[in-house]
Amino acid sequence: VNLFESIDHIGIAVEDLDASIRLYEDRFGMPLQHRETVPAQGVEAVLLGVGESHVELLLPLSGDSPVGKFISKRGPGLHHTAYKCDDVEQALALCKERGLAVIDEQPRRGIRDSRVAFLHPSGTGGVLTELVQPAAH
Ligand code: CO
């Protein structure tokens, strides 16, 4: 069974949010759709639209947040891939059943009132993987 409907977004760790917004919005022409500080994840995040999908820019709020640590180790750049699911609970349960290592045992609130859960990169070839169920509108 295919767990995912589509790629919801790719997450990019940035050191300079304004410069990154200028790149994606002004030079690539992607509309800025949402901006939100997500204290639980230690980031200020921006969503830009590309087709049905998004680019999610992530600025760490501190150096010892997960994204802050990622940048100090690996520098800014691609951080995670996020897949859209109908039912994040079910998708997460199936991932566990299939032996994938999870970071989140239960889905939690993500940006824009989505529900999200992360899989550990140790089980996914080094790619931090996010399952996303967008908020119903
Ligand atoms: Co994300």
mmCIF file of C-alpha atoms in Angstrom, residues 9-99:
data_model
loop_
_atom_site.group_PDB
_atom_site.id
_atom_site.type_symbol
_atom_site.label_atom_id
_atom_site.label_comp_id
_atom_site.label_asym_id
_atom_site.label_seq_id
_atom_site.Cartn_x
_atom_site.Cartn_y
_atom_site.Cartn_z
ATOM 1 C CA HIS A 9 7.052 20.096 0.941
ATOM 2 C CA ILE A 10 10.778 19.986 1.163
ATOM 3 C CA GLY A 11 12.323 21.541 4.246
ATOM 4 C CA ILE A 12 15.415 23.695 3.841
ATOM 5 C CA ALA A 13 17.551 24.844 6.761
ATOM 6 C CA VAL A 14 18.635 28.462 6.364
ATOM 7 C CA GLU A 15 20.904 30.874 8.197
ATOM 8 C CA ASP A 16 19.426 34.045 6.736
ATOM 9 C CA LEU A 17 15.650 33.909 6.350
ATOM 10 C CA ASP A 18 15.263 37.228 4.532
ATOM 11 C CA ALA A 19 17.947 36.361 1.977
ATOM 12 C CA SER A 20 16.327 32.965 1.421
ATOM 13 C CA ILE A 21 12.879 34.519 0.973
ATOM 14 C CA ARG A 22 14.378 36.876 -1.615
ATOM 15 C CA LEU A 23 15.785 33.881 -3.490
ATOM 16 C CA TYR A 24 12.589 31.829 -3.540
ATOM 17 C CA GLU A 25 10.078 34.656 -3.826
ATOM 18 C CA ASP A 26 11.834 37.243 -5.978
ATOM 19 C CA ARG A 27 14.113 35.173 -8.133
ATOM 20 C CA PHE A 28 12.221 31.881 -8.355
ATOM 21 C CA GLY A 29 8.835 33.638 -8.252
ATOM 22 C CA MET A 30 7.246 31.420 -5.615
ATOM 23 C CA PRO A 31 4.446 33.094 -3.636
ATOM 24 C CA LEU A 32 5.034 33.419 0.090
ATOM 25 C CA GLN A 33 2.012 31.731 1.667
ATOM 26 C CA HIS A 34 2.638 31.490 5.360
ATOM 27 C CA ARG A 35 5.075 32.537 8.073
ATOM 28 C CA GLU A 36 5.017 31.165 11.594
ATOM 29 C CA THR A 37 7.232 30.725 14.613
ATOM 30 C CA VAL A 38 6.931 27.131 15.851
ATOM 31 C CA PRO A 39 8.496 27.170 19.333
ATOM 32 C CA ALA A 40 8.006 23.408 19.803
ATOM 33 C CA GLN A 41 10.293 22.794 16.838
ATOM 34 C CA GLY A 42 12.615 25.696 17.613
ATOM 35 C CA VAL A 43 12.164 27.380 14.246
ATOM 36 C CA GLU A 44 10.738 30.308 12.401
ATOM 37 C CA ALA A 45 9.252 28.766 9.267
ATOM 38 C CA VAL A 46 8.075 30.140 5.944
ATOM 39 C CA LEU A 47 6.036 28.305 3.305
ATOM 40 C CA LEU A 48 6.261 29.238 -0.359
ATOM 41 C CA GLY A 49 4.065 27.661 -3.022
ATOM 42 C CA VAL A 50 5.234 25.626 -5.985
ATOM 43 C CA GLY A 51 2.325 23.903 -7.750
ATOM 44 C CA GLU A 52 0.465 21.899 -5.139
ATOM 45 C CA SER A 53 3.627 21.601 -3.065
ATOM 46 C CA HIS A 54 5.710 23.898 -0.913
ATOM 47 C CA VAL A 55 9.190 24.862 0.021
ATOM 48 C CA GLU A 56 9.514 25.217 3.805
ATOM 49 C CA LEU A 57 12.336 27.485 4.914
ATOM 50 C CA LEU A 58 13.496 26.819 8.481
ATOM 51 C CA LEU A 59 15.441 29.339 10.514
ATOM 52 C CA PRO A 60 16.581 27.932 13.873
ATOM 53 C CA LEU A 61 15.595 30.019 16.905
ATOM 54 C CA SER A 62 18.739 28.892 18.702
ATOM 55 C CA GLY A 63 21.952 27.008 18.058
ATOM 56 C CA ASP A 64 20.942 24.067 20.227
ATOM 57 C CA SER A 65 17.604 23.457 18.468
ATOM 58 C CA PRO A 66 17.518 20.481 16.086
ATOM 59 C CA VAL A 67 17.792 22.695 13.000
ATOM 60 C CA GLY A 68 20.492 24.797 14.674
ATOM 61 C CA LYS A 69 22.529 21.658 15.340
ATOM 62 C CA PHE A 70 21.936 20.460 11.794
ATOM 63 C CA ILE A 71 23.337 23.726 10.407
ATOM 64 C CA SER A 72 26.394 23.680 12.655
ATOM 65 C CA LYS A 73 27.174 20.135 11.554
ATOM 66 C CA ARG A 74 26.293 20.231 7.882
ATOM 67 C CA GLY A 75 25.685 23.841 6.954
ATOM 68 C CA PRO A 76 22.482 25.246 5.490
ATOM 69 C CA GLY A 77 20.649 23.230 2.835
ATOM 70 C CA LEU A 78 18.175 20.387 2.361
ATOM 71 C CA HIS A 79 16.861 19.278 5.739
ATOM 72 C CA HIS A 80 13.877 16.965 5.201
ATOM 73 C CA THR A 81 11.311 15.620 2.772
ATOM 74 C CA ALA A 82 7.647 15.746 3.745
ATOM 75 C CA TYR A 83 4.965 13.491 2.294
ATOM 76 C CA LYS A 84 1.278 14.282 2.412
ATOM 77 C CA CYS A 85 -0.984 11.644 3.989
ATOM 78 C CA ASP A 86 -4.754 11.322 4.303
ATOM 79 C CA ASP A 87 -4.418 9.990 7.789
ATOM 80 C CA VAL A 88 -1.133 10.597 9.565
ATOM 81 C CA GLU A 89 -2.008 8.221 12.437
ATOM 82 C CA GLN A 90 -2.518 5.364 10.058
ATOM 83 C CA ALA A 91 0.556 6.208 7.968
ATOM 84 C CA LEU A 92 2.726 6.370 11.098
ATOM 85 C CA ALA A 93 1.324 3.058 12.373
ATOM 86 C CA LEU A 94 2.073 1.393 9.022
ATOM 87 C CA CYS A 95 5.614 2.792 9.034
ATOM 88 C CA LYS A 96 6.176 1.273 12.488
ATOM 89 C CA GLU A 97 4.638 -2.010 11.372
ATOM 90 C CA ARG A 98 7.065 -2.022 8.462
ATOM 91 C CA GLY A 99 9.985 -1.649 10.844
#
